[in-house]
Coordinates of C-alpha atoms in Angstrom, one line a residue:
M193 CA 0.0 0.0 0.0
A194 CA 1.4 3.4 -0.9
E195 CA 2.4 5.8 1.9
R196 CA 0.8 9.2 2.1
S197 CA 2.6 12.3 0.6
T198 CA 3.0 14.2 3.9
A199 CA 6.5 15.4 3.2
A200 CA 7.5 13.2 0.4
V201 CA 9.0 11.0 3.2
D202 CA 8.2 7.4 3.4
V203 CA 11.5 5.7 4.2
A204 CA 12.0 3.2 7.0
D205 CA 14.0 4.6 9.8
T206 CA 17.4 2.9 9.7
S207 CA 19.2 5.0 12.2
G208 CA 17.4 3.7 15.3
E209 CA 16.3 7.3 16.2
E210 CA 13.0 9.1 15.5
P211 CA 13.1 10.5 11.9
L212 CA 13.1 14.3 11.4
T213 CA 9.7 14.1 9.8
A214 CA 8.3 12.9 13.1
K215 CA 10.0 15.7 14.9
A216 CA 8.5 18.2 12.4
G217 CA 5.0 16.8 12.8
R218 CA 3.0 14.7 10.4
A219 CA 0.4 16.3 8.1
T220 CA -3.1 14.9 8.0
D221 CA -4.6 13.5 4.8
D222 CA -5.6 16.4 2.5
G223 CA -8.4 14.3 0.9
A224 CA -6.6 14.0 -2.4
E225 CA -6.0 10.6 -3.8
A226 CA -2.5 9.4 -3.1
E227 CA -0.2 9.5 -6.1
K228 CA 2.0 6.6 -6.9
V229 CA 5.3 6.8 -8.8
S230 CA 7.1 3.8 -10.1
G231 CA 10.9 3.7 -10.0
K232 CA 11.0 3.8 -13.8
E233 CA 9.1 7.1 -14.3
K234 CA 10.7 10.5 -14.5
D235 CA 7.6 12.1 -13.0
A236 CA 4.1 11.1 -12.0
A237 CA 0.9 12.2 -13.6
R238 CA -1.6 13.3 -10.9
T239 CA -5.0 11.7 -10.7
D240 CA -8.0 13.6 -12.1
S241 CA -9.4 14.4 -8.7
E242 CA -6.2 15.7 -7.3
G243 CA -5.4 17.7 -10.4
A244 CA -8.9 19.2 -10.3
E245 CA -8.5 20.2 -6.6
A246 CA -5.2 21.8 -7.4
T247 CA -6.6 23.7 -10.3
D248 CA -9.6 24.9 -8.4
S249 CA -7.3 26.3 -5.7
K250 CA -6.3 29.4 -7.5
P251 CA -2.9 31.0 -6.6
P252 CA -3.1 34.3 -4.8
E253 CA -2.8 37.4 -6.9
L254 CA 0.8 38.3 -6.4
H255 CA 3.0 40.6 -8.3
S256 CA 6.6 41.9 -8.4
G257 CA 7.1 44.2 -5.4
H258 CA 4.6 42.4 -3.2
K259 CA 6.0 41.8 0.4
L260 CA 5.4 38.8 2.6
A261 CA 5.6 39.3 6.3
R262 CA 6.8 42.9 5.6
R263 CA 10.2 41.3 4.8
Y264 CA 10.3 39.2 1.7
R265 CA 9.9 41.4 -1.4
L266 CA 8.9 39.3 -4.5
E267 CA 10.9 40.2 -7.6
E268 CA 10.3 37.7 -10.4
C269 CA 8.0 34.7 -10.8
V270 CA 10.0 31.7 -12.0
T271 CA 7.3 29.0 -11.8
R272 CA 3.5 29.0 -11.8
L273 CA 1.9 25.5 -11.8
D274 CA -0.9 23.6 -10.1
G275 CA -2.0 26.4 -7.9
F276 CA 1.4 27.3 -6.5
S277 CA 4.0 29.8 -7.7
S278 CA 7.8 30.1 -7.1
W279 CA 9.6 33.4 -6.9
R280 CA 13.0 35.0 -6.7
A281 CA 12.8 37.5 -3.8
V282 CA 14.8 39.7 -1.6
D283 CA 15.0 39.4 2.2
E284 CA 15.0 43.1 3.0
K285 CA 16.0 42.4 6.6
L286 CA 19.2 40.6 5.8
R287 CA 19.6 42.1 2.4
R288 CA 20.1 38.9 0.5
A289 CA 18.4 37.0 -2.4
V290 CA 16.1 34.2 -1.4
G291 CA 13.6 31.8 -3.2
V292 CA 10.0 31.6 -2.1
H293 CA 7.3 29.0 -2.9
V294 CA 3.7 30.4 -2.3
L295 CA 0.4 28.6 -2.3
P296 CA -3.1 29.3 -0.8
A297 CA -3.7 28.0 2.7
D298 CA -6.7 26.0 1.4
H299 CA -4.6 24.3 -1.3
P300 CA -4.9 20.5 -0.9
R301 CA -1.1 20.3 -0.6
A302 CA -0.5 23.2 1.8
R303 CA -0.2 21.0 4.9
P304 CA 2.2 18.4 3.3
V305 CA 4.3 21.3 2.0
L306 CA 4.6 22.8 5.4
S307 CA 5.5 19.5 7.0
A308 CA 8.1 18.7 4.3
A309 CA 9.7 22.1 4.6
R310 CA 10.0 21.9 8.4
A311 CA 11.4 18.4 8.2
S312 CA 14.0 19.5 5.6
A313 CA 14.9 22.5 7.7
L314 CA 15.7 20.3 10.6
L315 CA 18.2 18.3 8.6
G316 CA 20.6 21.3 8.3
D317 CA 23.0 19.5 5.9
P318 CA 25.0 22.1 3.9
R319 CA 24.9 19.8 0.8
F320 CA 21.3 20.8 0.4
V321 CA 19.8 24.2 -0.4
Q322 CA 18.5 25.2 3.1
V323 CA 14.9 25.9 4.0
L324 CA 15.0 29.2 5.9
D325 CA 11.4 29.7 6.8
A326 CA 8.0 27.9 6.5
V327 CA 5.0 30.0 7.5
E328 CA 1.2 29.9 7.3
D329 CA 0.0 33.5 7.3
N330 CA -3.7 34.0 7.1
D331 CA -4.7 32.8 3.6
L332 CA -1.2 32.1 2.4
V333 CA 1.4 29.3 3.0
Y334 CA 5.0 30.1 1.9
V335 CA 8.4 28.4 2.1
V336 CA 11.5 30.5 2.0
H337 CA 14.8 28.9 0.9
E338 CA 18.4 29.8 -0.1
W339 CA 19.1 31.4 -3.4
L340 CA 22.5 30.7 -4.9
P341 CA 23.3 33.3 -7.6
D342 CA 26.8 31.9 -8.2
A343 CA 25.6 28.3 -8.7
T344 CA 24.6 26.8 -12.1
E345 CA 22.0 24.1 -12.8
L346 CA 23.4 20.8 -14.0
A347 CA 21.1 21.1 -17.0
T348 CA 22.9 24.3 -18.0
V349 CA 26.3 22.7 -17.4
L350 CA 25.4 19.7 -19.6
A351 CA 24.2 21.9 -22.4
N352 CA 27.9 22.6 -23.1
G353 CA 28.9 18.9 -23.3
P354 CA 29.4 15.9 -21.1
L355 CA 31.5 16.1 -17.9
E356 CA 35.1 15.0 -17.6
P357 CA 35.4 11.7 -15.7
H358 CA 36.7 13.4 -12.5
D359 CA 33.7 15.9 -12.5
A360 CA 31.2 13.0 -13.1
Y361 CA 32.9 11.1 -10.3
Q362 CA 32.5 14.1 -7.9
L363 CA 28.8 14.4 -9.0
V364 CA 27.8 10.9 -8.2
S365 CA 29.9 10.8 -5.0
Q366 CA 28.6 14.0 -3.5
V367 CA 24.9 13.5 -4.5
S368 CA 24.8 9.8 -3.4
Q369 CA 26.4 10.7 0.0
A370 CA 24.0 13.6 0.5
M371 CA 20.9 11.5 -0.3
A372 CA 22.1 8.7 1.9
A373 CA 22.3 11.1 4.8
A374 CA 18.8 12.4 4.0
H375 CA 17.3 8.9 3.9
R376 CA 18.9 8.0 7.2
E377 CA 16.7 10.9 8.7
G378 CA 13.6 9.7 6.8
L379 CA 13.7 12.3 4.0
S380 CA 13.5 11.6 0.3
H381 CA 13.5 13.8 -2.8
L382 CA 11.6 11.9 -5.5
R383 CA 12.3 14.7 -8.1
L384 CA 16.1 14.5 -8.5
T385 CA 16.6 16.0 -12.0
P386 CA 19.4 18.1 -13.8
G387 CA 17.3 21.1 -12.7
S388 CA 17.4 20.3 -9.0
V389 CA 21.2 19.8 -8.8
L390 CA 23.4 22.9 -8.7
R391 CA 27.2 23.2 -9.2
T392 CA 28.9 26.1 -7.4
E393 CA 32.0 27.9 -8.6
S394 CA 34.1 25.8 -6.3
G395 CA 33.0 22.6 -7.9
Q396 CA 30.7 21.5 -5.1
Y397 CA 27.2 20.1 -5.8
R398 CA 24.1 21.3 -3.9
I399 CA 20.6 19.7 -4.1
R400 CA 17.5 21.8 -3.9
G401 CA 13.9 20.9 -3.2
L402 CA 14.5 18.0 -0.7
A403 CA 11.0 16.7 0.2
V404 CA 9.4 20.1 -0.6
M405 CA 9.4 19.7 -4.4
A406 CA 7.6 16.3 -4.2
A407 CA 5.1 17.7 -1.7
L408 CA 4.4 20.7 -4.0
R409 CA 3.6 18.4 -6.9
G410 CA 1.8 15.7 -4.8
I411 CA 4.3 13.0 -5.6
T412 CA 4.4 9.8 -3.5
C413 CA 6.3 6.6 -4.0
E414 CA 6.3 3.1 -2.6
H415 CA 10.0 2.7 -2.8
P416 CA 11.6 6.1 -2.3
Q417 CA 15.1 4.9 -1.8
R418 CA 15.1 3.0 -5.0
T419 CA 13.5 5.9 -6.9
D420 CA 16.1 8.4 -5.7
T421 CA 18.9 5.9 -6.5
E422 CA 17.6 5.5 -10.0
A423 CA 17.5 9.3 -10.3
I424 CA 21.1 9.6 -9.3
G425 CA 22.0 6.9 -11.9
A426 CA 20.1 9.0 -14.6
L427 CA 22.2 12.1 -13.6
L428 CA 25.4 10.1 -13.9
Y429 CA 24.3 8.7 -17.2
A430 CA 23.5 12.2 -18.5
A431 CA 26.8 13.5 -17.2
L432 CA 28.8 10.8 -19.1
T433 CA 26.9 10.9 -22.4
Q434 CA 25.0 14.2 -22.6
R435 CA 21.9 11.9 -23.3
W436 CA 18.8 11.3 -21.1
P437 CA 18.6 7.5 -20.4
Y438 CA 15.0 7.2 -21.5
E439 CA 13.2 7.4 -24.8
N440 CA 11.8 10.9 -24.3
D441 CA 13.8 14.1 -24.5
A442 CA 14.0 16.0 -21.2
Y443 CA 15.9 18.9 -19.5
G444 CA 17.5 19.9 -22.8
L445 CA 18.9 16.5 -23.4
T446 CA 18.2 14.1 -26.2
G447 CA 16.7 10.7 -25.2
L448 CA 17.8 7.3 -26.3
P449 CA 16.6 5.9 -29.7
K450 CA 13.3 4.2 -29.4
G451 CA 13.2 0.5 -29.3
V452 CA 16.8 -0.1 -28.3
G453 CA 16.2 -0.1 -24.6
L454 CA 18.7 1.0 -22.0
I455 CA 22.3 0.6 -23.2
A456 CA 25.5 1.3 -21.2
P457 CA 27.0 4.8 -21.4
D458 CA 30.3 3.5 -22.9
Q459 CA 28.2 2.1 -25.8
V460 CA 26.5 5.5 -26.4
R461 CA 29.7 7.6 -26.5
A462 CA 33.3 6.7 -27.1
G463 CA 35.8 7.4 -24.4
V464 CA 33.4 7.0 -21.4
H465 CA 35.1 5.9 -18.2
R466 CA 34.3 2.1 -17.9
G467 CA 33.9 2.1 -14.1
L468 CA 31.5 5.0 -14.1
S469 CA 29.5 3.5 -16.9
E470 CA 29.0 0.3 -15.0
L471 CA 28.1 2.3 -11.9
A472 CA 25.4 4.2 -13.8
M473 CA 23.9 0.9 -15.0
R474 CA 23.9 -0.6 -11.5
A475 CA 21.9 2.4 -10.2
L476 CA 19.5 2.6 -13.2
V477 CA 18.8 -1.2 -13.5
N478 CA 18.4 -1.5 -9.8
D479 CA 15.8 -4.3 -9.8
G480 CA 18.3 -6.9 -11.0
A481 CA 22.0 -7.4 -12.0
T482 CA 23.4 -5.5 -14.9
A483 CA 24.0 -7.1 -18.2
S484 CA 27.7 -6.0 -18.5
R485 CA 28.9 -7.6 -15.2
Q486 CA 27.4 -9.8 -12.6
E487 CA 27.5 -7.0 -10.0
P488 CA 24.7 -6.5 -7.5
P489 CA 22.4 -3.6 -8.3
C490 CA 22.4 -0.5 -6.1
T491 CA 18.9 0.0 -4.7
T492 CA 19.6 2.7 -2.1
P493 CA 21.7 5.8 -2.1
E494 CA 23.9 4.4 0.7
E495 CA 24.7 1.3 -1.4
L496 CA 25.5 3.6 -4.3
A497 CA 27.8 5.8 -2.1
K498 CA 29.6 2.7 -0.9
A499 CA 30.1 1.5 -4.5
V500 CA 31.5 4.9 -5.5
A501 CA 33.9 4.8 -2.5
A502 CA 35.1 1.3 -3.6
M503 CA 36.1 2.5 -7.0
P504 CA 39.7 3.5 -7.8
R505 CA 39.9 7.2 -7.2
I506 CA 39.7 9.2 -10.5
R507 CA 42.3 12.0 -10.4
P508 CA 41.5 15.4 -11.8
P509 CA 43.1 16.3 -15.2
E510 CA 46.6 17.6 -14.9
T511 CA 47.1 21.3 -15.5
A512 CA 49.0 21.9 -18.8
F513 CA 52.3 23.7 -18.3
S514 CA 54.4 25.3 -21.0
T515 CA 57.8 23.7 -21.6
P516 CA 60.5 25.7 -19.8
P517 CA 63.5 26.9 -21.8
P518 CA 66.6 24.8 -21.8
Y519 CA 68.9 25.3 -18.9
Q520 CA 71.8 27.7 -19.6
R521 CA 74.9 27.0 -17.5
T522 CA 76.3 30.2 -16.0
G523 CA 79.9 31.0 -15.1
F524 CA 79.2 30.3 -11.4
Q525 CA 79.4 26.6 -10.6
Q526 CA 79.5 24.8 -7.3
G527 CA 80.5 21.4 -6.1
S528 CA 82.3 18.5 -7.8
Y529 CA 80.1 18.8 -10.9
A530 CA 81.5 22.3 -11.6
Q531 CA 85.0 21.0 -11.1
S532 CA 84.4 18.1 -13.5
V533 CA 83.0 20.6 -16.1
K534 CA 86.1 22.7 -15.8
A535 CA 88.3 19.7 -16.1
T536 CA 86.6 18.3 -19.2
Q537 CA 86.1 21.7 -20.9
P538 CA 89.3 23.8 -20.5
V539 CA 89.0 27.4 -21.5
P540 CA 91.3 28.2 -24.4
A541 CA 94.0 30.9 -23.7
P542 CA 93.6 34.2 -25.4
P543 CA 96.1 35.0 -28.2
P544 CA 99.2 36.9 -27.1
P545 CA 99.2 40.7 -27.6
L546 CA 101.4 42.6 -30.2
Q547 CA 104.3 43.3 -27.9
S548 CA 107.1 43.8 -30.4
R549 CA 108.3 47.2 -32.0
T550 CA 106.7 46.3 -35.3
G551 CA 103.5 45.4 -33.6
K552 CA 103.3 48.7 -31.8
A553 CA 103.9 50.6 -35.0
L554 CA 101.1 48.6 -36.7
K555 CA 98.7 49.4 -33.9
W556 CA 99.4 53.2 -34.2
S557 CA 98.9 53.1 -38.0
V558 CA 95.6 51.3 -37.7
S559 CA 94.4 53.8 -35.1
A560 CA 95.3 56.8 -37.3
L561 CA 93.5 55.4 -40.3
L562 CA 90.3 54.8 -38.1
I563 CA 90.4 58.4 -36.8
A564 CA 90.7 59.7 -40.3
A565 CA 87.9 57.6 -41.6
L566 CA 85.6 58.7 -38.7
G567 CA 86.3 62.3 -39.4
L568 CA 85.6 62.0 -43.1
G569 CA 82.4 60.1 -42.5
S570 CA 81.1 62.6 -39.9
W571 CA 81.7 65.5 -42.4
Q572 CA 79.8 63.7 -45.2
L573 CA 76.9 62.9 -42.8
A574 CA 76.6 66.5 -41.6
D575 CA 76.6 67.8 -45.2
T576 CA 73.8 65.3 -46.1
L577 CA 71.7 66.3 -43.2
L578 CA 72.0 70.0 -44.0
K579 CA 70.9 69.4 -47.6
W580 CA 67.9 67.3 -46.4
E581 CA 66.8 70.1 -44.0
N582 CA 66.9 72.7 -46.8
D583 CA 65.0 70.5 -49.2
H584 CA 62.2 69.7 -46.6
D585 CA 61.9 73.1 -44.9
G586 CA 59.0 74.1 -47.1
T587 CA 57.2 70.8 -46.5
R588 CA 57.4 71.3 -42.7
N589 CA 56.1 74.8 -42.9
S590 CA 53.1 73.8 -45.0
Q591 CA 51.9 71.2 -42.4
P592 CA 49.0 72.3 -40.3
S593 CA 49.6 73.3 -36.7
G594 CA 49.6 70.3 -34.4
G595 CA 52.8 68.6 -35.5
S596 CA 52.9 65.0 -36.5
A597 CA 50.2 63.2 -38.5
K598 CA 47.5 61.1 -36.9
K599 CA 48.1 57.4 -36.1
P600 CA 46.1 55.2 -38.5
E601 CA 43.0 53.8 -36.9
G602 CA 42.7 50.0 -36.3
K603 CA 40.7 47.7 -38.6
A604 CA 37.1 47.1 -37.6
L605 CA 36.5 43.4 -36.6
K606 CA 33.3 41.6 -37.9
I607 CA 30.9 40.2 -35.4
V608 CA 29.4 36.9 -36.7
N609 CA 27.2 36.0 -33.7
A610 CA 26.2 37.1 -30.2
D611 CA 24.2 35.9 -27.2
E612 CA 23.4 36.9 -23.6
Y613 CA 25.7 35.9 -20.8
Y614 CA 23.8 35.3 -17.5
P615 CA 25.8 33.1 -15.0
D616 CA 23.0 33.5 -12.5
G617 CA 20.5 31.8 -14.8
Q618 CA 18.3 34.9 -15.1
P619 CA 18.4 36.3 -18.7
Q620 CA 17.3 39.8 -19.7
H621 CA 16.1 39.9 -23.3
P622 CA 18.0 37.3 -25.4
D623 CA 15.8 37.9 -28.5
Q624 CA 17.1 41.5 -28.7
V625 CA 20.9 40.7 -28.8
R626 CA 21.1 40.9 -32.6
A627 CA 20.1 44.5 -32.5
T628 CA 23.5 45.4 -30.9
Y629 CA 25.4 44.7 -34.1
D630 CA 22.9 45.1 -36.9
G631 CA 24.3 48.5 -38.0
D632 CA 21.1 50.3 -37.0
P633 CA 21.7 52.6 -33.9
A634 CA 17.9 53.0 -33.6
T635 CA 17.5 49.4 -32.5
Y636 CA 18.9 48.2 -29.2
W637 CA 19.0 45.5 -26.5
R638 CA 17.7 46.5 -23.1
S639 CA 18.2 45.3 -19.6
K640 CA 15.5 45.0 -17.0
S641 CA 14.9 47.9 -14.5
Y642 CA 16.5 47.6 -11.0
R643 CA 15.8 49.5 -7.9
E644 CA 19.4 49.9 -6.6
G645 CA 22.2 51.6 -8.4
P646 CA 24.0 52.9 -10.3
D647 CA 26.3 50.1 -9.0
L648 CA 24.2 46.9 -8.9
N649 CA 23.8 45.1 -5.6
P650 CA 26.0 41.9 -5.9
A651 CA 23.7 40.1 -3.5
F652 CA 20.8 40.5 -5.9
K653 CA 22.4 41.0 -9.4
K654 CA 26.1 41.1 -10.1
G655 CA 25.7 42.4 -13.6
V656 CA 24.2 41.9 -17.1
G657 CA 26.2 40.9 -20.1
L658 CA 26.5 40.0 -23.8
V659 CA 29.0 37.7 -25.4
Y660 CA 30.2 38.2 -29.0
D661 CA 31.7 35.8 -31.5
L662 CA 34.3 37.3 -33.9
G663 CA 34.4 34.2 -36.0
S664 CA 38.1 33.3 -35.2
E665 CA 40.7 34.5 -32.8
Q666 CA 41.4 38.1 -33.5
Q667 CA 43.8 40.7 -32.0
I668 CA 41.7 43.3 -30.2
S669 CA 42.9 46.7 -29.2
S670 CA 39.7 48.6 -28.4
A671 CA 35.9 48.4 -28.3
S672 CA 33.1 50.9 -28.6
I673 CA 29.7 50.2 -26.8
G674 CA 26.8 52.5 -27.8
L675 CA 24.5 53.2 -24.8
H676 CA 20.8 54.0 -25.0
Y677 CA 20.5 55.7 -21.6
I678 CA 22.9 58.4 -20.3
G679 CA 23.5 59.6 -16.8
N680 CA 25.7 58.9 -13.8
H681 CA 27.0 56.3 -14.5
T682 CA 27.7 53.2 -16.7
T683 CA 30.6 50.7 -16.0
V684 CA 31.5 48.3 -18.7
T685 CA 34.3 45.6 -18.5
L686 CA 35.5 43.3 -21.3
Y687 CA 36.5 39.6 -20.7
A688 CA 37.9 36.9 -23.0
A689 CA 35.6 33.8 -22.9
D690 CA 36.0 30.3 -24.2
S691 CA 32.7 29.9 -26.1
L692 CA 29.6 31.7 -27.2
S693 CA 27.7 30.2 -24.2
P694 CA 30.4 30.1 -21.5
S695 CA 29.7 28.2 -18.3
A696 CA 32.8 29.5 -16.5
P697 CA 32.4 32.3 -14.0
L698 CA 33.9 35.8 -14.7
S699 CA 36.6 35.1 -12.0
S700 CA 38.1 32.5 -14.3
M701 CA 38.0 34.7 -17.4
R702 CA 40.8 37.0 -18.6
E703 CA 39.9 40.6 -18.1
L704 CA 40.7 42.8 -21.1
G705 CA 39.8 46.3 -20.1
T706 CA 37.1 48.5 -18.4
A707 CA 35.5 51.9 -18.9
K708 CA 33.2 54.2 -16.9
T709 CA 31.1 56.8 -18.6
S710 CA 28.1 59.1 -18.1
G711 CA 27.6 59.6 -21.9
S712 CA 26.1 57.6 -24.7
T713 CA 29.3 55.7 -25.7
A714 CA 31.6 53.5 -23.6
K715 CA 35.1 53.2 -25.2
V716 CA 37.3 50.5 -23.8
T717 CA 41.0 50.7 -24.8
L718 CA 43.2 47.8 -24.0
K719 CA 46.6 48.6 -22.4
T720 CA 48.1 45.8 -24.5
P721 CA 46.3 44.3 -27.5
A722 CA 45.0 40.8 -26.8
K723 CA 43.8 37.9 -28.9
A724 CA 40.4 36.4 -28.4
R725 CA 37.5 35.0 -30.4
Y726 CA 34.7 35.3 -27.8
V727 CA 34.4 38.6 -25.9
V728 CA 32.0 39.2 -22.9
V729 CA 30.7 42.8 -22.5
W730 CA 29.8 42.9 -18.8
I731 CA 27.8 45.9 -17.3
T732 CA 27.9 46.3 -13.5
A733 CA 26.6 49.9 -13.2
M734 CA 23.7 51.6 -15.0
P735 CA 22.2 55.1 -14.8
E736 CA 18.8 55.9 -13.4
S737 CA 16.2 56.5 -16.1
P738 CA 12.4 57.3 -16.1
A739 CA 9.7 54.9 -17.2
D740 CA 9.3 54.4 -20.9
T741 CA 7.3 52.2 -23.3
Y742 CA 9.2 49.0 -22.3
S743 CA 10.0 49.3 -18.6
G744 CA 9.4 51.2 -15.4
A745 CA 11.6 53.8 -13.8
G746 CA 14.8 52.5 -12.3
F747 CA 18.5 51.8 -13.0
K748 CA 18.7 50.3 -16.4
Q749 CA 20.7 50.4 -19.7
G750 CA 20.4 49.6 -23.3
V751 CA 23.1 48.7 -25.8
T752 CA 22.7 50.1 -29.4
E753 CA 25.8 49.2 -31.4
V754 CA 28.9 47.3 -30.3
S755 CA 32.1 47.3 -32.4
F756 CA 35.7 46.0 -31.9
T757 CA 38.9 47.2 -33.6
S758 CA 42.2 45.4 -34.0

């Protein structure tokens, strides 16, 4: 019989202590029919009755700027589904970004969500995105959790290609250990996907939505440990192959060909680490032994974590170093080695000087000839210079005041493609990027309007950016960025990226130059010309401007035309 979806927690207590769900309080049945999820399904379709109740419970009328508890200011709605909504918000008391799930108090899943959030908050494991608050306030129920602006969803990371073996090893190791710790406390996830796993700039993996996400969507499961283990196996499979291990496409990944069934990762893509490939199959096919080897399946996260620990450690790739120049032996030598060098390589004696009377006379004769030659040459050089000055005197006088001629300007570099750069996962207007290099100053790309400025608040938004593709590696000496709004002030910095959709943070990119302006053009001149193909234009300060047709009043900026010169 399927357990009820109180907090998406239905795991037997294996630690000998009362699970955290019991400490948080168990929710009563909300009247909705329990939803069952098999270990083979990516998600569960809710029953008609439960879906109807969720639809009938309309989400509250919320908008950007609305405050909860006079503290949490809602900024942007990121999800609106089944009667609940998820928001990016600002904790005005602590001045930090947070995430908020909001649903009506009469929603059929309100009680399970509260119970799940409070149980997850009691876990306090830093490998999970922490629940900060769970409140029932009159007609609303909301859950506040951490917001990690510097972390990237695994789905975004995999969009750039499969992971290296060491990165994939770290992924399955960290996620399996974290989920094993959660299950020991009676907590399960049931929606482990590439969108719920985040990678920080330091390479650590964080899991969001523990228990809460399943409760929000009304998901239950008879075998939660097996379901979470299979989900970890799917994550590892996707990390190794950049393919989703089911027939349907999902999370930006292409599924497997229909009719072939589940095949090992090393048969999908060449060069896949054999040990990790077998580990993914042991987690995915966890109701029986794998076909490749007679190894027992991994049916719980703890078993999977032990299997990862038993593998030979996969070392990170070695850093490539340039070959040092060959050693040049100096005149200073020490020890017996120097003595042997001196013994085997005697220094030849210099030729004897001209000490005889004939030799001295010869030296004086040569010296006299050299002095005479130098005098004759100096006279001829002076005469030539005087003639040149007389001939070019008129030319100098005819030049305009100002002296020397202008330095020739650099060659304009062609932009072949461009895209937005948003490391926090929050784009501005990607569909307008082409307007920044279409040759028409009347068209432009615009940012959203922010309430703090001119320098953006890093806790909320570090900056907005565009990345340009010059077609091939080019030598860049300067850049000109046309700005739509003027005022005090706009700050623009250029970085050299590795692709048109870089996943690396700005701290790992090479800074080319920066400029600060209150006018309509930001000109960035590099101190030393640098070579790059992909260039990020990163804006960290924007002037305050009134409301217009497209956005309200606030700190915002638009980019009209961008050009680079060699």
